Coordinates of C-alpha atoms and ligand atoms in Angstrom, one line a residue:
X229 CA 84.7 82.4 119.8
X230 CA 82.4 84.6 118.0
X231 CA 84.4 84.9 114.8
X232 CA 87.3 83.5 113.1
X233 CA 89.6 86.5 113.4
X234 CA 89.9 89.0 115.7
X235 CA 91.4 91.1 112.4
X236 CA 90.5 90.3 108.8
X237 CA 93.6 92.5 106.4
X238 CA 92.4 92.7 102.4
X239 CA 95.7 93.5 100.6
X240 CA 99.0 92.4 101.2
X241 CA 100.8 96.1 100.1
X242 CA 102.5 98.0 102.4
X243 CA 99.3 99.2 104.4
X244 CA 98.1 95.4 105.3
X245 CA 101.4 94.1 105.6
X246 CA 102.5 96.4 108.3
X247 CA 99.1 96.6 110.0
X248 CA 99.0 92.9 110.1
X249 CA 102.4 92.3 111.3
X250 CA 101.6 94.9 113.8
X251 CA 98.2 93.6 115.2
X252 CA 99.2 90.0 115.5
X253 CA 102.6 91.1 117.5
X254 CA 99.5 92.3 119.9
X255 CA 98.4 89.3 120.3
X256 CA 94.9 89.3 117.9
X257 CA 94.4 86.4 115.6
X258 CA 95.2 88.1 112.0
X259 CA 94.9 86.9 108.8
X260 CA 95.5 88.3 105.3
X261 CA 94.2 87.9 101.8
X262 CA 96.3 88.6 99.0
X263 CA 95.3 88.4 95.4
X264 CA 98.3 88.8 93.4
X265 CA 102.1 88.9 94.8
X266 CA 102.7 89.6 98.6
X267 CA 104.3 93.1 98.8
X268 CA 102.1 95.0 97.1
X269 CA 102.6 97.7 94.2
X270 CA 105.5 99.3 96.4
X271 CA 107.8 96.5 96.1
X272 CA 106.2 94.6 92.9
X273 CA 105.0 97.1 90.5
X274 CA 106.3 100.7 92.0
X275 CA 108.5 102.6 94.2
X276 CA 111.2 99.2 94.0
X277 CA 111.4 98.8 90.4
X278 CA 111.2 102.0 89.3
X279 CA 114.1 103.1 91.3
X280 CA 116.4 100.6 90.3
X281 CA 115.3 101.3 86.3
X282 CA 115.9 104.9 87.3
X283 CA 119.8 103.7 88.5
X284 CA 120.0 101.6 85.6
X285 CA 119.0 104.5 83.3
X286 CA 121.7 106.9 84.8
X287 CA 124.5 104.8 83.9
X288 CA 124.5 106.0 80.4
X289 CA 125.3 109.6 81.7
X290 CA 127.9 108.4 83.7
X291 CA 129.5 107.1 80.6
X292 CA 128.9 110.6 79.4
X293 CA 131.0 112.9 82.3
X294 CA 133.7 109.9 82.8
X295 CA 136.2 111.1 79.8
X296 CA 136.0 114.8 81.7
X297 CA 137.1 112.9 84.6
X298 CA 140.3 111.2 83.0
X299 CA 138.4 107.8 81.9
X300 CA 138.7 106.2 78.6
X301 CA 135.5 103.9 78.1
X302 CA 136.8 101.2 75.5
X303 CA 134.4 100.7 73.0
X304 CA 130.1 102.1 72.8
X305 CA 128.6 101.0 76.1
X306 CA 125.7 99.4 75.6
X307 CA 121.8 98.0 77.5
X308 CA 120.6 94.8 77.7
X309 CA 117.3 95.2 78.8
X310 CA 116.6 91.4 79.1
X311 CA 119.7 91.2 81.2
X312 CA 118.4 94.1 83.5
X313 CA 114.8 93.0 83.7
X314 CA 116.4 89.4 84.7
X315 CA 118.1 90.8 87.5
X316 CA 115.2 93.6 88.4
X317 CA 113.3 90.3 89.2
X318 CA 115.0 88.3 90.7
X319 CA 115.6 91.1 93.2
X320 CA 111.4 91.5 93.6
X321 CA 111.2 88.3 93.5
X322 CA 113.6 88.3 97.1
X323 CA 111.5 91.1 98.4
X324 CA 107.9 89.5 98.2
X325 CA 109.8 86.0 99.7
X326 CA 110.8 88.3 102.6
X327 CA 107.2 89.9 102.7
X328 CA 105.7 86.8 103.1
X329 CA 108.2 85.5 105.7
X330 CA 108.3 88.1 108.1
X331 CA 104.3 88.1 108.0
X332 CA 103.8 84.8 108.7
X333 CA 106.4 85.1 111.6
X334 CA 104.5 87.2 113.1
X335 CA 101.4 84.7 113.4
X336 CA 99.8 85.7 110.3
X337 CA 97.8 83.5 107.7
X338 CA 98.2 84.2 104.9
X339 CA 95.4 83.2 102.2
X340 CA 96.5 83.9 98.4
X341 CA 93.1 84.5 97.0
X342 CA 90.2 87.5 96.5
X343 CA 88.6 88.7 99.7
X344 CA 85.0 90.4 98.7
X345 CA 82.9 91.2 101.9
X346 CA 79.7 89.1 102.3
X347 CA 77.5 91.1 105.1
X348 CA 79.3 93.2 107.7
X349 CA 81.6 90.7 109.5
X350 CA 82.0 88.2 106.8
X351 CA 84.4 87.4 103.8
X352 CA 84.0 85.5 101.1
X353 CA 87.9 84.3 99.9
X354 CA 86.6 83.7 95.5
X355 CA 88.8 81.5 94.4
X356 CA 88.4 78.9 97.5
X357 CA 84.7 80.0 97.7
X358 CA 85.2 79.7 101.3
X359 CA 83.9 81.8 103.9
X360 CA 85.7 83.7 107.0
X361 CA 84.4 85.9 109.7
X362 CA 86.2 88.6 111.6
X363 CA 85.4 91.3 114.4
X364 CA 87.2 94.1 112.6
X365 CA 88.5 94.2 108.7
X366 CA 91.3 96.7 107.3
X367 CA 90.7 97.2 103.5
X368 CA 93.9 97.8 101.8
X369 CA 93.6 97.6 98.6
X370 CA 95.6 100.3 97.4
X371 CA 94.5 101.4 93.4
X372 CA 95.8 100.6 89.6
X373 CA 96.3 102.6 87.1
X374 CA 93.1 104.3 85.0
X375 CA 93.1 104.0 80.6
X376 CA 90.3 106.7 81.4
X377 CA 91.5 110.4 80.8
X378 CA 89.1 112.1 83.3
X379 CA 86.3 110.1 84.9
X380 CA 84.2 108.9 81.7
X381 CA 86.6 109.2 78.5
X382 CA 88.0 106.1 77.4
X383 CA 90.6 106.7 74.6
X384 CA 89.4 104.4 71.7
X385 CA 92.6 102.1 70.9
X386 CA 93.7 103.0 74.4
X387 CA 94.1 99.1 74.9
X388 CA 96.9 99.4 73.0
X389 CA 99.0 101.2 75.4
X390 CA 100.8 100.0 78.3
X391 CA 100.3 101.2 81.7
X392 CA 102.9 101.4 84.5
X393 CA 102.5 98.0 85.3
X394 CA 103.3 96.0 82.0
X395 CA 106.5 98.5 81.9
X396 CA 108.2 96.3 83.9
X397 CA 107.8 93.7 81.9
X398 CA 108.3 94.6 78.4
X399 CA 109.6 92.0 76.0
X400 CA 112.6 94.8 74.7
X401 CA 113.8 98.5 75.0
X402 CA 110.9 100.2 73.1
X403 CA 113.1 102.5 70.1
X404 CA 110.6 105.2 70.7
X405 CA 107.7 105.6 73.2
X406 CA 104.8 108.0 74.2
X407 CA 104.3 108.8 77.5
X408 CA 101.3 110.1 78.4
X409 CA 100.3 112.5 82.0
X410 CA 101.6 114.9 84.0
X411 CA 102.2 113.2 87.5
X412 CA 105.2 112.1 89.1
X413 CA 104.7 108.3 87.8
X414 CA 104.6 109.3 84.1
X415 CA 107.9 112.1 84.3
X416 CA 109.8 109.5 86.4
X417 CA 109.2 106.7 83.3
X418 CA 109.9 109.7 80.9
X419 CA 113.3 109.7 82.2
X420 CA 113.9 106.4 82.4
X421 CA 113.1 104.9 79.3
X422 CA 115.3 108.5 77.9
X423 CA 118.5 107.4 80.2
X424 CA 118.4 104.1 78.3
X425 CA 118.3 105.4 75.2
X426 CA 114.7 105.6 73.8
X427 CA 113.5 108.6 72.0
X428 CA 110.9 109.5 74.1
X429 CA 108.2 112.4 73.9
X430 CA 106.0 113.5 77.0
X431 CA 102.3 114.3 76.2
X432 CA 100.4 116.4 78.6
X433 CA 97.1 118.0 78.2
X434 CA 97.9 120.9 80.9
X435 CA 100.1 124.0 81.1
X436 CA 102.8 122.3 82.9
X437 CA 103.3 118.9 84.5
X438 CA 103.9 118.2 88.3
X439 CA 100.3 120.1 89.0
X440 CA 100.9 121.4 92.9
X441 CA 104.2 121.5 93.3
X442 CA 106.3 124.8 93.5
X443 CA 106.3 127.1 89.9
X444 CA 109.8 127.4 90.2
X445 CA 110.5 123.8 90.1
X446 CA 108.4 123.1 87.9
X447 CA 110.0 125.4 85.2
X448 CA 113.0 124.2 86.4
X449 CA 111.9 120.7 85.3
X450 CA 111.0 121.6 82.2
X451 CA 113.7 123.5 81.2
X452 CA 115.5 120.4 81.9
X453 CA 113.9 117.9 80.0
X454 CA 114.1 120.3 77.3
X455 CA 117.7 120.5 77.4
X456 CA 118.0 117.0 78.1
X457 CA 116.8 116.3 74.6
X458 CA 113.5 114.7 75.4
X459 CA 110.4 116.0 73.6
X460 CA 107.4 117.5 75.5
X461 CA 104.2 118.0 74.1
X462 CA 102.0 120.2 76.6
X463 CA 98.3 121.4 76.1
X464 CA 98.0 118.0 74.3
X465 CA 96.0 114.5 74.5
X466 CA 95.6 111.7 72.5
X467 CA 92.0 111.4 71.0
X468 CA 93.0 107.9 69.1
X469 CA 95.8 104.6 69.2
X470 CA 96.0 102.6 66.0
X471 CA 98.4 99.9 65.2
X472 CA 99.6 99.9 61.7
X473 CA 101.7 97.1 61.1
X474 CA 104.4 96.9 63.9
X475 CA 104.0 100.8 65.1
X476 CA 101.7 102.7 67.0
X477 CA 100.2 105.6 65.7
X478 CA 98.7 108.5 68.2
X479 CA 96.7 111.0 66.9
X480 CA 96.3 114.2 69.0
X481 CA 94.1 117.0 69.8
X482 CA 96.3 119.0 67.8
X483 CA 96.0 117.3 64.7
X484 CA 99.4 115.4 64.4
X485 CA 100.2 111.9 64.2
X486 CA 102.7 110.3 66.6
X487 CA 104.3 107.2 65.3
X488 CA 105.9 105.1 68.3
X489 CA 106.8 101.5 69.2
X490 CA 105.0 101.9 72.3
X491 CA 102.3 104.1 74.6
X492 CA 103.0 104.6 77.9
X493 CA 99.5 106.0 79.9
X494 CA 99.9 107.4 83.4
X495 CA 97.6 109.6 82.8
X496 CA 95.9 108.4 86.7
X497 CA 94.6 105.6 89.1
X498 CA 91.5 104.3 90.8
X499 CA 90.7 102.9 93.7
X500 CA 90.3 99.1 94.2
X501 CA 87.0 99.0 95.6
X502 CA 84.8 98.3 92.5
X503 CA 84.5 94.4 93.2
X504 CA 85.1 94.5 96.6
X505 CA 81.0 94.5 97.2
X506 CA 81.7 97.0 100.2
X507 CA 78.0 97.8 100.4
X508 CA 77.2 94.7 102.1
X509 CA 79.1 95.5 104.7
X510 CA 77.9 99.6 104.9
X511 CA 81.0 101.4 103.8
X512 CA 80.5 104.3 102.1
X513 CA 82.7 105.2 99.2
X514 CA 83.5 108.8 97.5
X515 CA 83.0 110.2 94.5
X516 CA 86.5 108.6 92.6
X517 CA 85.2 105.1 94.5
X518 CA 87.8 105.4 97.1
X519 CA 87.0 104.4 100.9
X520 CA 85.4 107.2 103.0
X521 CA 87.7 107.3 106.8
X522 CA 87.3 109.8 109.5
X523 CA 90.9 111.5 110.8
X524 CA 91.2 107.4 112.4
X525 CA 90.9 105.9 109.3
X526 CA 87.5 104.5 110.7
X527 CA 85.0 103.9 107.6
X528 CA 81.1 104.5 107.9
X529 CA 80.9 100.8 109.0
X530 CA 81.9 101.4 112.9
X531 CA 84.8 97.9 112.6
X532 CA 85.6 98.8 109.1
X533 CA 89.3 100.6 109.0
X534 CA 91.2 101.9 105.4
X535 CA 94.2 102.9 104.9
X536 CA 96.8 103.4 101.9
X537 CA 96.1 104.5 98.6
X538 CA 92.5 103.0 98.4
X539 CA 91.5 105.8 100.7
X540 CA 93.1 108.5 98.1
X541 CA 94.8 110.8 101.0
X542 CA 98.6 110.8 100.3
X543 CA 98.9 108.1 97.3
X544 CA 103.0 107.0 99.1
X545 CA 104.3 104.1 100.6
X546 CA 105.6 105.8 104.0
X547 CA 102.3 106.8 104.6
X548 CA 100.6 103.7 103.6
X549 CA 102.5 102.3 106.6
X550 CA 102.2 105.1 109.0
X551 CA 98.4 105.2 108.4
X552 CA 98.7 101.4 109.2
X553 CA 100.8 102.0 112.5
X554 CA 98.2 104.3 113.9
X555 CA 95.4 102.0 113.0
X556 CA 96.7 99.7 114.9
X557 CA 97.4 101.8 117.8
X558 CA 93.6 103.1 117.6
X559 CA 91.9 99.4 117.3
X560 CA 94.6 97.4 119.0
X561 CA 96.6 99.3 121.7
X562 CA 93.3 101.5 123.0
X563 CA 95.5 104.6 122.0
X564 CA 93.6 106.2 119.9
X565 CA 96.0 108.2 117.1
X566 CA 95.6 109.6 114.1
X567 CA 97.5 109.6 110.9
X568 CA 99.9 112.9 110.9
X569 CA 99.4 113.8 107.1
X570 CA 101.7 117.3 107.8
X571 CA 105.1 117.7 106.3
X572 CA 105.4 114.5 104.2
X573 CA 108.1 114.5 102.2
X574 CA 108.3 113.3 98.4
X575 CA 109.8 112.9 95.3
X576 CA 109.8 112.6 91.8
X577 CA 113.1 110.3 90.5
X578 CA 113.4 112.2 87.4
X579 CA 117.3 112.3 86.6
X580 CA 118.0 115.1 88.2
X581 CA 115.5 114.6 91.4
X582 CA 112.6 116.5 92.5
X583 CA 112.2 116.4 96.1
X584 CA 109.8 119.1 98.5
X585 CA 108.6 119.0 102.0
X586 CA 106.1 121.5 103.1
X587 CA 104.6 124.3 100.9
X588 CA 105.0 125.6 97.8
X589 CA 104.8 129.3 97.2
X590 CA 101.8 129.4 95.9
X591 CA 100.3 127.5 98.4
X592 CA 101.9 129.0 101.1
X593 CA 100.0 132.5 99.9
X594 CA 97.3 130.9 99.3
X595 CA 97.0 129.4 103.1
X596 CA 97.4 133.7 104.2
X597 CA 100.9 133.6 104.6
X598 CA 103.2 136.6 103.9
X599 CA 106.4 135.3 102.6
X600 CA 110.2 135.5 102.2
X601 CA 111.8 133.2 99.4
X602 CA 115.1 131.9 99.1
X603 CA 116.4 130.2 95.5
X604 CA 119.7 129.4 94.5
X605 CA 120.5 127.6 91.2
X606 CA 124.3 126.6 90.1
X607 CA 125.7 124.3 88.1
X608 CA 127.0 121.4 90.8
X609 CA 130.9 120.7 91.1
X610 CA 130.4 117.3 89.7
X611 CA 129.1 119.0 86.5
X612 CA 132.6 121.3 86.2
X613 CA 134.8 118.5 85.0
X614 CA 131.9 116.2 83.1
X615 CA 131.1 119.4 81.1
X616 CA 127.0 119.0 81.0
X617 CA 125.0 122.1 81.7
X618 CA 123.2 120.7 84.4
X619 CA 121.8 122.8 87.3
X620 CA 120.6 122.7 90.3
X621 CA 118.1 124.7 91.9
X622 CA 116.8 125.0 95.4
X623 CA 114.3 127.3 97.0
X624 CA 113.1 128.3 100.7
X625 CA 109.5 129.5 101.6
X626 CA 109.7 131.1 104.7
X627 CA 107.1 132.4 107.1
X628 CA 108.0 136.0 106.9
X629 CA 106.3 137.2 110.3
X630 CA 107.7 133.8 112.7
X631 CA 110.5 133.2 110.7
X632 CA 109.4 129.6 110.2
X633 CA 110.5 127.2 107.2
X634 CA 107.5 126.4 105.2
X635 CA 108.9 124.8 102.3
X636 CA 111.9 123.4 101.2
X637 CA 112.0 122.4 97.1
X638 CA 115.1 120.9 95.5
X639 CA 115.7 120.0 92.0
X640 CA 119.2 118.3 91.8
X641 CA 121.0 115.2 92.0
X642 CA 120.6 113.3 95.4
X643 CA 117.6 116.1 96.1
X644 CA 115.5 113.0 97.9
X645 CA 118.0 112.7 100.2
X646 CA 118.6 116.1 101.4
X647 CA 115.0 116.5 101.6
X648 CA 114.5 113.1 103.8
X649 CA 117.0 114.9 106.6
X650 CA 115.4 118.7 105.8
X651 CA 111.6 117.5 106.7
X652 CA 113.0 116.3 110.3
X653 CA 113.9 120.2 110.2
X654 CA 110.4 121.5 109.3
X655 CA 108.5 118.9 111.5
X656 CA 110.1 120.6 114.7
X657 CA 109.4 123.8 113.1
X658 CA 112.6 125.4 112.8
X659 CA 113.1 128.9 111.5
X660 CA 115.0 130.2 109.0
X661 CA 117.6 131.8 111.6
X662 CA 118.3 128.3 112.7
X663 CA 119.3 126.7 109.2
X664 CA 121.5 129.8 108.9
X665 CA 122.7 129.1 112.4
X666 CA 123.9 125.6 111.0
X667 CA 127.3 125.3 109.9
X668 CA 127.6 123.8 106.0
X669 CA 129.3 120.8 105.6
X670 CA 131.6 121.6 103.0
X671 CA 131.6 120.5 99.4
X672 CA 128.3 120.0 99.1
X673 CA 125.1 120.8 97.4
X674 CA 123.3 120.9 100.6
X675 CA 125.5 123.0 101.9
X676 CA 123.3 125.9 99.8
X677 CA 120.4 125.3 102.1
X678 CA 122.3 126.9 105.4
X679 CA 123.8 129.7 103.6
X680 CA 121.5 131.1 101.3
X681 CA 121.4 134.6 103.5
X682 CA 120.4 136.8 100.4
X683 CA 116.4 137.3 100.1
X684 CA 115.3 136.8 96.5
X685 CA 111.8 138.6 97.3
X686 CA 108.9 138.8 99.9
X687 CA 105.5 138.8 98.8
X688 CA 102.4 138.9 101.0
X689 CA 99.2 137.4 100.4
X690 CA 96.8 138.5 97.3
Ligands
LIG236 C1 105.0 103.3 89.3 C2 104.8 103.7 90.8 C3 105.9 104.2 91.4 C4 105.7 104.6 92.8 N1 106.8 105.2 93.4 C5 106.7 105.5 94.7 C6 107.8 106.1 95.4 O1 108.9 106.3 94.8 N2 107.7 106.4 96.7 C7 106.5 106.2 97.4 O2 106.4 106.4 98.6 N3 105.4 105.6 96.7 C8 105.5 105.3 95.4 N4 104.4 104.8 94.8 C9 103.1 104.6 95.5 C10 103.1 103.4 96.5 O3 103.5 102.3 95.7 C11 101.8 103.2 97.1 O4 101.5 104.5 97.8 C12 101.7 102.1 98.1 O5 102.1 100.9 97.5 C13 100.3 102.0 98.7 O6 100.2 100.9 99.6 P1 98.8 100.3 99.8 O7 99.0 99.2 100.9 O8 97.8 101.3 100.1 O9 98.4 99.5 98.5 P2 99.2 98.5 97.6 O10 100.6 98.5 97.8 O11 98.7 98.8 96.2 O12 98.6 97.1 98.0 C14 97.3 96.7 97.8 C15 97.2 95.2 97.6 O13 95.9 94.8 97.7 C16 95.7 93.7 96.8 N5 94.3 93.5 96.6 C17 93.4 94.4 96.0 N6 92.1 94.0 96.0 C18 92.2 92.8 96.7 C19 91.2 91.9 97.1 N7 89.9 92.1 96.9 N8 91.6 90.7 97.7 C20 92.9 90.5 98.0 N9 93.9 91.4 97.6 C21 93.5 92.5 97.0 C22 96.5 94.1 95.6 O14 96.8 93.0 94.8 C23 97.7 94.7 96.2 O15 98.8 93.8 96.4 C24 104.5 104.4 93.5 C25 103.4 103.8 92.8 C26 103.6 103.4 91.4 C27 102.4 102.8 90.7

């Protein structure tokens, strides 16, 4: 045979697992390379054990409503981080096991090393120093997280801040940390390390955090936060970290000094391609280094597939894996597909969630369309008896000429999971009618989404 594989996978996240899995079920000869853990940042270092911090964090406002409730807690609650972390790993620790079980059932080798390309069909593994060929190669290599605030800046003392990554591994509870960025990853960690008891204060050098999603949720965010008791510091960015003595000190734009016990920068992330040596094998990369695909995830080298984060389209694990799917259909199957990138729903764990499918307002005016919006807020019945002024808001973009849903936004408890069962909604492109037409399931929060029959406004385009 001409070469060693028919299908050479760099990355063992959830892009090359799946697409490896799924190739070798086809009958190809697959194998894998896999630098660090198998399972990727998904189930090491992301979506995995950030939700169960974000459970572990809600506990203490459990404790909270339970008295309003009837409950007598005996004595303070209290954490034990190194009791959680324990268990938080041991649990990961399952996971990647499974990972690398159900990939090498499916007729996969698996080699734990560096793969950087050689010349167009070859790979050199770095630690073995051992050289493999392959007829086609999937790079998934998925993408870290930057200490750079733009492209060039590098904060001096920025080594003294933790990333996502080491915050799943801290020694103990920091007292008080800084968390640095505006994106989903550094709000979710916000609430987190709050929920467990950390004074925590969010710095942000724009307007508003959560750039692109919906206004309205985004105020509502804020307001929350605010009323939450965590501190946000917007229009600001650290220009220096120093140590002195056990504490951090940050000094701002603004010209204050932020003592802390730890940094916490998600302030972005970069692509995984910078030692990859891809230009031996012809694949062009963008400006922000990630790998250029065509609507097939195909890369300028004709045999050369991405997919996942490392091709910086829709940084999430579902899509990771359903980029993977139809790369596998294209290359494998002779189906030709490509990834549907429409109507992905997300969310950002904050306590209370964030959750959207489709457009936001502004973008939905901004793509020509005339509007009709929905929003509700209320305080939710759990809220009555625990006595917390928590709200919840939710809003409808609706096509005002076909009566289509455009967007649905949420910001409330369990808001993720509404929004995983309101996208199968908006993918078959039901109308607003057709919500109203649906009868509530009663009591519920989601129940506001099918009888919200008063129009807050209309705007068109402009
Ligand atoms: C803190 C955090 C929270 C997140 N939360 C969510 C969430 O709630 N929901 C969601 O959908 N998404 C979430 N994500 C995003 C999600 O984790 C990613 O979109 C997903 O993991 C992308 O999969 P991937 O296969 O592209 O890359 P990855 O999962 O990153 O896998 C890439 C793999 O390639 C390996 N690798 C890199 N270079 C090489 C090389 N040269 N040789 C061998 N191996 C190599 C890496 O070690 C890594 O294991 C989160 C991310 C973070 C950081």
């Amino acid at each position: 045979m001409k070469y060693d594989y028919d299908l050479f996978v760099i990355g063992g996240g959830s892009g090359g697992v799946r697409a490896s899995r799924m190739a070798a079920m086809t009958g190809a000869r697959v194998a894998l390379a896999e630098e660090d853990r198998m399972g990727g940042t998904c189930v090491i270092r992301g979506c995995i054990p950030k939700k169960l911090m974000v459970y572990a964090s809600q506990f203490s406002e459990n404790f909270v409503d339970a008295p309003g409730y009837g409950w007598t807690i005996p004595g303070t609650p209290s954490f034990d981080w190194p009791t959680f972390i324990a268990h938080k790993d041991k649990e990961i620790a399952r996971l990647e096991g499974l990972y690398t079980k159900n990939v090498k059932a499916a007729g996969v080798t698996i080699f734990s090393d560096r793969a950087v390309f050689e010349n167009e069909h070859t790979l050199l593994l770095v630690n073995a120093q051992k050289k493999v060929t392959a007829e086609k190669v999937l790079i998934a290599t998925g993408n870290r997280p930057t200490r750079e605030m733009g492209t060039t800046h590098v904060i001096p003392g920025g080594d003294l801040c933790i990333t996502s990554n080491e915050a799943f591994h801290l020694d103990k509870l920091p007292g008080r940390i800084l968390v640095a960025g505006g994106g989903y990853i550094a709000l979710e960690f916000a609430h987190i390390f709050h929920g467990l008891g950390s004074h925590v204060s969010l710095v942000y050098r724009g307007e508003k955090p959560l750039r692109g999603f919906d206004m309205d949720m985004r105020d509502a965010l804020c307001e929350s936060m605010k009323t939450r008791g965590l501190e946000v510091l917007l229009g600001c960015e650290f220009t220096k970290v120093e140590k002195r003595g056990p504490c951090l000190h940050a000094e701002t734009n603004k010209g204050a000094i932020i003592e802390c016990d730890q940094i916490l920068l998600a302030i972005g992330r970069q692509p995984n391609t910078d030692a990859l040596h891809v230009e031996k094998a012809g694949v062009e990369l963008g400006m922000k280094g990630e790998v250029m695909v065509d609507d097939y995830s195909r890369t300028s080298a004709p045999h050369i597939y991405a997919v996942g984060d490392v091709t910086n389209r829709i940084q999430l694990t579902p899509v990771a894996i359903h980029e993977a799917m139809c790369f596998v259909e294209t290359a494998f199957k002779n189906n030709p597909t490509k990834p549907d990138h429409v109507h992905v729903p997300s969310a950002v764990f904050t306590t209370p969630e964030l959750a959207v499918v489709g457009m936001s307002e502004e973008r939905a005016l901004g793509m020509g369309h005339s509007v009709d919006i929905y929003k509700s807020t209320f305080r939710p019945l759990l809220h009555t008896l625990g006595g917390r002024p928590v709200r919840t808001s939710m809003k409808m973009v609706v096509d005002a000429k076909t009566d289509r849903v455009l967007g649905i936004h949420i910001f409330g408890d369990h808001a993720a999971e509404i929004v995983q069962l309101a996208a199968v909604a908006l993918k078959i492109g039901a109308t607003k009618a057709q919500f109203d037409d649906t009868i509530a399931l009663h009591p519920t929060a989601a129940e506001e989404l099918v009888t919200m029959s008063t129009k807050s406004y209309s705007k068109a385009p402009g």
